[in-house]
Amino acid sequence: MNLGQLIRNSASWLQGVADEDGMVVSSRARLARNIGALPFPHKASDAERDRVISQVLDAARTSTWLEDATFLPMEGLEQNAQRALVERHLISPALAEGSGPRGVLFARDESMGAMINEEDHLRLQALVSGFQAEEAGKRVNALSDAMGRHLDYAFDRQWGYLTACPTNTGTGLRLSVLVHLPALVLCDEMERVLRGLNQMAFCVRGFHGEGTRAVGNLFQVSNQATLGYSDGDLVDGLIRITQKLLGFERDAQSDLMREAASQVEDKVWRAYGLLSNARVLSSQEFMNLLSAVRLGRSLRLIDSVPSSFMNRLMITTQSAHLQAEHGSVLQSGERDVLRARSVRRQMAGLASREGGG
Amino acid sequence: MNLGQLIRNSASWLQGVADEDGMVVSSRARLARNIGALPFPHKASDAERDRVISQVLDAARTSTWLEDATFLPMEGLEQNAQRALVERHLISPALAEGSGPRGVLFARDESMGAMINEEDHLRLQALVSGFQAEEAGKRVNALSDAMGRHLDYAFDRQWGYLTACPTNTGTGLRLSVLVHLPALVLCDEMERVLRGLNQMAFCVRGFHGEGTRAVGNLFQVSNQATLGYSDGDLVDGLIRITQKLLGFERDAQSDLMREAASQVEDKVWRAYGLLSNARVLSSQEFMNLLSAVRLGRSLRLIDSVPSSFMNRLMITTQSAHLQAEHGSVLQSGERDVLRARSVRRQMAGLASREGGG
């Protein structure tokens, strides 16, 4: 799959299934695995890293999950293609920014993938639509098992799977759910909610990595550590904490509608009008407007914009996608014009499919 | 014509003819006339004011301009109907707020009218679409002449027509042109332009009377005094000063497009999107958004919204019109919701007439 095909690819995790009234975008499970006979990537020579890659590719060919997968080596891959992979959640920024032999392998529908020679030899990933954390966990474990029949994983009876960073040791499972919590943000309750939840092995943080502010009212619920927990504990805990958050969000949405229905409806439809008509859209404004439309969908104020459409729009209007579409690197101002055009055309396509207006 | 018919009436001066690329809404001429044998209204008894009314109505019946006219007495007319007449430019706030026998007479297409027993016995008015000040002047003089064949106007050889307030003495002609100057406002040049022009017998001020700020970037160019000037002087002067203003505005529009085309286009289309989708619209925000769309029309960035549509929208979404449409007095918050609904429906009607989207 080349860059042009990739940016148009229809990733299955964007299809808006099991989205809990538009409140959950996706669920993701990642596993860290290493090959026992070879040093961790940061200690390995280029030749050793190459051996990791070839062993992983051989193992992948035997898995039904990855038999039709695309492998993209990072070395020699242009920077914008690397950024597009980050934008599609197929690789971490760390893999893009690293050096030496490394790459990514991903299934045609982008639901399964593996980073090779990131922090660990293997970071396996399952990415599914909506609130399906358990399913994501099952899939990534199945992938790990399938690959493990051909790879000799570094494993210790007392500690579990060994990883380059001790916090991943144990089951190595990292689960996360991407949730949309606009009413909690609007009602200024997010801080209070987070204080109550950021304990135990879980944390809730703004979308796009640690320490960043919440872009478009999207938050990532994930587990912090894996050592000492079973996969079952982690999945159950994540589901419980996410359900709690969704409950708070539902309450906040009800409060909003009870107290300011016209203003909320106004906010939702203004956002729809701006997305459909603006000629300049920064990434941040776009995400805020999309959040308002998503809220409208959760509240059933707007039914012409499906979750699948919003999810795809969110991915395809990021900078690297716009640049790939345009065929060259753009200044920020040009990107904002192209973003607005892309959003507008997609919105117009949606409106015409809906039968006008 | 009753209130329900009035608010739906298609006034000819809103039809967007001769609008100079959307920059001129309308031209108006008013004449002050008094009946020599009766005291000025503020000195007249109710019986005398009644005699003024009946003499004027008799005279009007013989004029082709007003033979099919509607007469509405102010006494007993509900407040909202009075406000709707102000909103349609058929009467002044002073006539509505006055007391005693007084009223308004206006032609079916609202192009000609007469206030009776406002400050003077008669304030004749001609209101035409776009930049047609000379035509407005001609029409109001023709109306004055026609009525004068049956009324004995107070006239003095030295001073001209006598009026209750000395500033109207002379020809009694008040001309005004309603212009839209968004680029001059955006470029912060309005103050400089006004300093240069507010001299001589003319003045430029914000729409809706003296001393108010410019609502929706609409300004009224008018003459200050009439004594000592011929009708020809006043018309020529007003045309010259208006053409100057329109030239400045055209230059400012060109500057804007040269320096910030994307931002201007964005502003125009965002306004279109908000007018089409907002659920709450204050009068002031509405006028600002309409101004942006009007600018888009002047710049040929948008061609789906004709001037006639914008002019009618401006009139029919004012408070008294909304209340008349709704059938009861509304709170400001309710009005903003109804205004948004009315604007949205009219915009949707326009889009569907345009053939979708």
XYZ file of C-alpha atoms in Angstrom, chain B residues 33-354:
322
model
C -45.754 70.454 4.103
C -48.353 72.256 6.182
C -51.840 73.544 5.550
C -51.805 77.312 5.811
C -55.193 77.775 7.448
C -54.516 75.402 10.368
C -51.984 75.611 13.251
C -48.919 73.340 13.271
C -49.713 69.975 14.920
C -48.113 70.789 18.291
C -50.372 73.850 18.551
C -53.483 72.286 17.035
C -56.523 70.963 18.918
C -57.718 67.432 18.320
C -60.541 68.841 16.187
C -58.051 70.790 14.077
C -55.826 67.721 13.719
C -58.885 65.762 12.600
C -59.539 68.405 9.958
C -55.952 68.030 8.721
C -56.468 64.290 8.393
C -59.719 64.555 6.497
C -58.369 67.229 4.128
C -55.275 65.134 3.409
C -57.301 61.960 2.825
C -59.593 63.833 0.419
C -56.580 65.202 -1.468
C -54.908 61.782 -1.542
C -57.922 60.161 -3.167
C -57.430 62.367 -6.222
C -53.733 61.468 -6.583
C -52.757 58.503 -8.773
C -49.919 57.872 -6.304
C -52.132 57.302 -3.320
C -55.563 56.453 -4.757
C -55.295 52.829 -3.544
C -53.485 53.807 -0.344
C -54.122 52.418 3.117
C -54.726 54.879 5.950
C -53.853 53.716 9.445
C -54.715 56.041 12.350
C -52.205 55.740 15.194
C -54.787 56.144 17.944
C -56.022 52.720 18.918
C -53.395 50.950 16.819
C -51.618 48.360 18.945
C -48.024 49.125 19.844
C -46.581 46.224 17.892
C -48.317 47.340 14.705
C -46.852 50.812 15.213
C -43.405 49.292 15.634
C -43.863 47.203 12.494
C -44.634 50.405 10.577
C -41.403 51.929 11.916
C -39.498 48.787 10.902
C -40.899 49.082 7.378
C -39.785 52.749 7.221
C -43.402 53.867 6.753
C -43.469 56.030 9.873
C -40.973 57.683 12.200
C -40.666 56.652 15.850
C -41.901 60.178 16.632
C -45.259 59.516 14.948
C -45.667 56.265 16.905
C -44.759 57.917 20.200
C -46.890 61.035 19.639
C -50.433 61.621 20.817
C -53.692 62.926 19.412
C -55.195 62.354 15.970
C -52.403 61.325 13.583
C -51.714 58.542 11.155
C -50.034 57.237 8.067
C -51.141 56.793 4.505
C -49.162 54.549 2.176
C -49.422 53.069 -1.300
C -49.883 49.337 -1.795
C -46.229 48.845 -2.853
C -45.050 51.116 0.006
C -43.113 53.292 -2.445
C -45.111 56.406 -1.533
C -46.505 57.504 1.775
C -47.507 60.363 4.008
C -47.357 60.805 7.757
C -50.144 63.082 8.933
C -49.748 65.252 12.040
C -46.234 64.185 12.901
C -44.061 67.303 13.417
C -45.744 68.853 10.381
C -49.220 68.335 8.972
C -47.733 66.327 6.164
C -44.503 64.438 5.773
C -44.599 63.032 2.263
C -42.232 60.206 1.442
C -40.953 58.457 -1.683
C -38.862 55.337 -1.102
C -37.147 53.619 -4.039
C -34.804 50.717 -4.455
C -31.050 51.245 -4.731
C -29.216 54.407 -5.754
C -32.056 56.477 -7.242
C -32.019 59.652 -5.193
C -33.030 61.819 -8.129
C -36.000 59.571 -8.904
C -37.056 59.659 -5.237
C -36.874 63.447 -5.286
C -38.938 63.651 -8.469
C -41.603 61.344 -7.140
C -42.046 63.103 -3.827
C -42.298 66.450 -5.603
C -44.880 65.043 -7.996
C -46.849 63.764 -5.015
C -46.564 67.143 -3.316
C -47.777 68.895 -6.464
C -50.712 66.505 -6.866
C -51.787 66.941 -3.256
C -51.134 70.687 -3.467
C -53.862 71.060 -6.064
C -56.329 70.311 -3.255
C -54.448 71.629 -0.212
C -53.469 75.207 0.497
C -49.835 74.785 1.618
C -48.274 77.289 4.023
C -45.783 79.091 1.769
C -43.799 82.277 2.063
C -42.210 83.981 -0.918
C -39.008 84.749 0.955
C -38.670 81.593 3.095
C -40.357 78.976 0.945
C -42.533 76.253 2.492
C -43.099 76.920 6.191
C -42.487 74.092 8.648
C -42.852 73.503 12.373
C -39.084 73.284 12.786
C -37.036 76.039 11.031
C -34.382 73.564 9.752
C -36.923 72.132 7.319
C -38.005 75.487 5.993
C -37.256 76.169 2.330
C -37.788 73.347 -0.079
C -38.514 71.093 2.875
C -36.714 68.292 1.029
C -34.875 65.626 3.050
C -32.972 63.151 0.922
C -31.225 60.069 2.169
C -29.454 57.079 0.697
C -28.892 53.894 2.710
C -25.429 52.526 1.897
C -23.519 49.444 3.000
C -19.846 50.140 3.741
C -18.397 46.963 5.278
C -14.864 47.219 3.897
C -14.419 50.782 5.163
C -15.486 49.580 8.609
C -13.301 46.440 8.466
C -10.302 48.524 7.407
C -11.029 50.997 10.208
C -11.275 53.860 7.741
C -14.819 54.967 8.468
C -13.899 57.669 10.959
C -11.363 59.227 8.610
C -13.843 59.130 5.725
C -16.606 60.664 7.826
C -14.340 63.464 9.028
C -13.717 64.356 5.408
C -17.376 64.225 4.387
C -19.394 65.538 7.336
C -19.325 69.081 6.222
C -21.478 71.244 4.034
C -25.151 70.457 4.100
C -24.707 66.661 4.243
C -24.012 64.066 6.859
C -23.320 60.368 7.041
C -24.471 58.493 10.112
C -25.268 55.020 11.361
C -28.513 53.474 10.220
C -31.631 53.895 12.404
C -31.626 57.555 13.256
C -29.251 60.094 14.670
C -26.533 59.312 17.172
C -26.831 55.536 16.855
C -23.916 53.271 16.010
C -23.867 51.709 12.553
C -25.950 48.551 12.669
C -24.719 45.986 10.139
C -22.321 48.507 8.527
C -25.283 50.406 7.085
C -24.989 54.160 6.891
C -27.433 56.844 5.933
C -26.216 59.700 3.774
C -28.570 62.663 4.036
C -28.837 66.403 3.860
C -28.897 68.405 7.084
C -30.712 71.556 6.142
C -32.909 72.680 3.300
C -33.053 76.450 3.671
C -31.017 78.228 1.012
C -30.656 75.234 -1.282
C -32.651 74.376 -4.363
C -33.948 70.825 -4.831
C -31.446 70.441 -7.663
C -28.523 71.462 -5.396
C -29.573 68.947 -2.765
C -29.995 66.062 -5.196
C -26.708 66.803 -6.986
C -24.846 67.165 -3.700
C -26.236 63.945 -2.295
C -25.401 62.010 -5.438
C -21.873 63.408 -5.504
C -21.166 62.620 -1.859
C -22.652 59.130 -2.160
C -20.593 58.346 -5.254
C -17.503 59.446 -3.359
C -18.343 57.097 -0.490
C -19.007 54.194 -2.855
C -15.660 54.844 -4.530
C -13.878 54.703 -1.160
C -15.738 51.502 -0.333
C -14.790 49.920 -3.677
C -11.141 50.784 -3.047
C -11.291 49.326 0.445
C -12.904 46.144 -0.921
C -10.108 45.793 -3.475
C -7.491 46.294 -0.762
C -9.128 43.618 1.373
C -9.158 41.098 -1.444
C -5.581 41.852 -2.403
C -4.333 41.470 1.154
C -6.556 38.814 2.702
C -8.711 37.094 0.090
C -9.001 33.804 1.989
C -9.960 35.530 5.219
C -12.607 37.631 3.490
C -14.024 34.620 1.664
C -14.001 32.737 4.952
C -15.849 35.541 6.736
C -18.497 35.674 4.005
C -19.167 31.946 3.913
C -19.080 31.508 7.664
C -21.786 34.151 7.874
C -23.790 32.267 5.246
C -23.336 29.038 7.225
C -24.416 30.652 10.483
C -27.470 32.348 8.983
C -28.473 28.991 7.488
C -27.971 27.009 10.682
C -28.028 29.077 13.873
C -30.817 28.362 16.372
C -30.416 31.620 18.333
C -29.751 34.949 16.608
C -29.758 38.356 18.236
C -30.763 41.259 16.042
C -27.264 42.698 16.165
C -25.517 39.447 15.260
C -27.997 38.894 12.461
C -27.252 42.305 10.981
C -23.498 41.679 11.191
C -23.812 38.294 9.483
C -26.073 39.745 6.818
C -23.482 42.463 6.259
C -20.820 39.819 5.627
C -23.038 38.034 3.096
C -23.814 41.377 1.431
C -20.070 42.021 1.200
C -19.745 38.594 -0.417
C -22.283 39.648 -3.002
C -20.476 42.934 -3.697
C -17.233 40.986 -4.161
C -18.958 38.333 -6.310
C -17.836 35.639 -3.883
C -21.403 34.471 -3.433
C -24.082 34.621 -6.072
C -26.885 32.556 -4.570
C -28.219 35.302 -2.297
C -29.823 38.178 -4.234
C -30.003 41.690 -2.804
C -33.792 41.561 -2.844
C -33.684 38.504 -0.583
C -31.292 40.164 1.866
C -33.341 43.356 1.959
C -36.549 41.483 2.743
C -34.772 39.343 5.322
C -33.513 42.490 7.034
C -37.035 43.877 7.322
C -38.968 40.712 8.192
C -36.689 39.533 11.009
C -37.037 42.656 13.107
C -38.740 42.281 16.476
C -42.183 43.669 15.688
C -42.370 41.617 12.495
C -41.427 38.460 14.398
C -44.020 39.219 17.051
C -46.691 39.915 14.461
C -45.834 36.647 12.715
C -45.960 34.791 16.025
C -49.121 36.520 17.178
C -47.949 37.631 20.616
C -45.368 39.698 22.452
C -42.125 37.782 22.996
C -39.256 37.920 25.456
C -35.892 38.845 23.922
C -34.632 35.234 24.229
C -37.719 33.889 22.465
C -37.344 36.490 19.746
C -33.773 35.374 19.105
C -34.968 31.785 18.667
C -37.792 32.851 16.341
C -35.470 35.142 14.402
C -33.050 32.266 13.846
C -35.918 30.034 12.711
C -37.282 32.635 10.318
C -33.847 33.346 8.829
C -33.064 29.644 8.544
C -36.307 28.829 6.766
C -35.921 31.676 4.332
C -32.302 30.645 3.649
C -33.406 27.047 3.102
C -36.114 28.230 0.715
C -33.490 30.174 -1.197
C -31.129 27.171 -1.361
C -33.897 24.884 -2.621
C -34.937 27.429 -5.270
C -31.279 27.536 -6.306
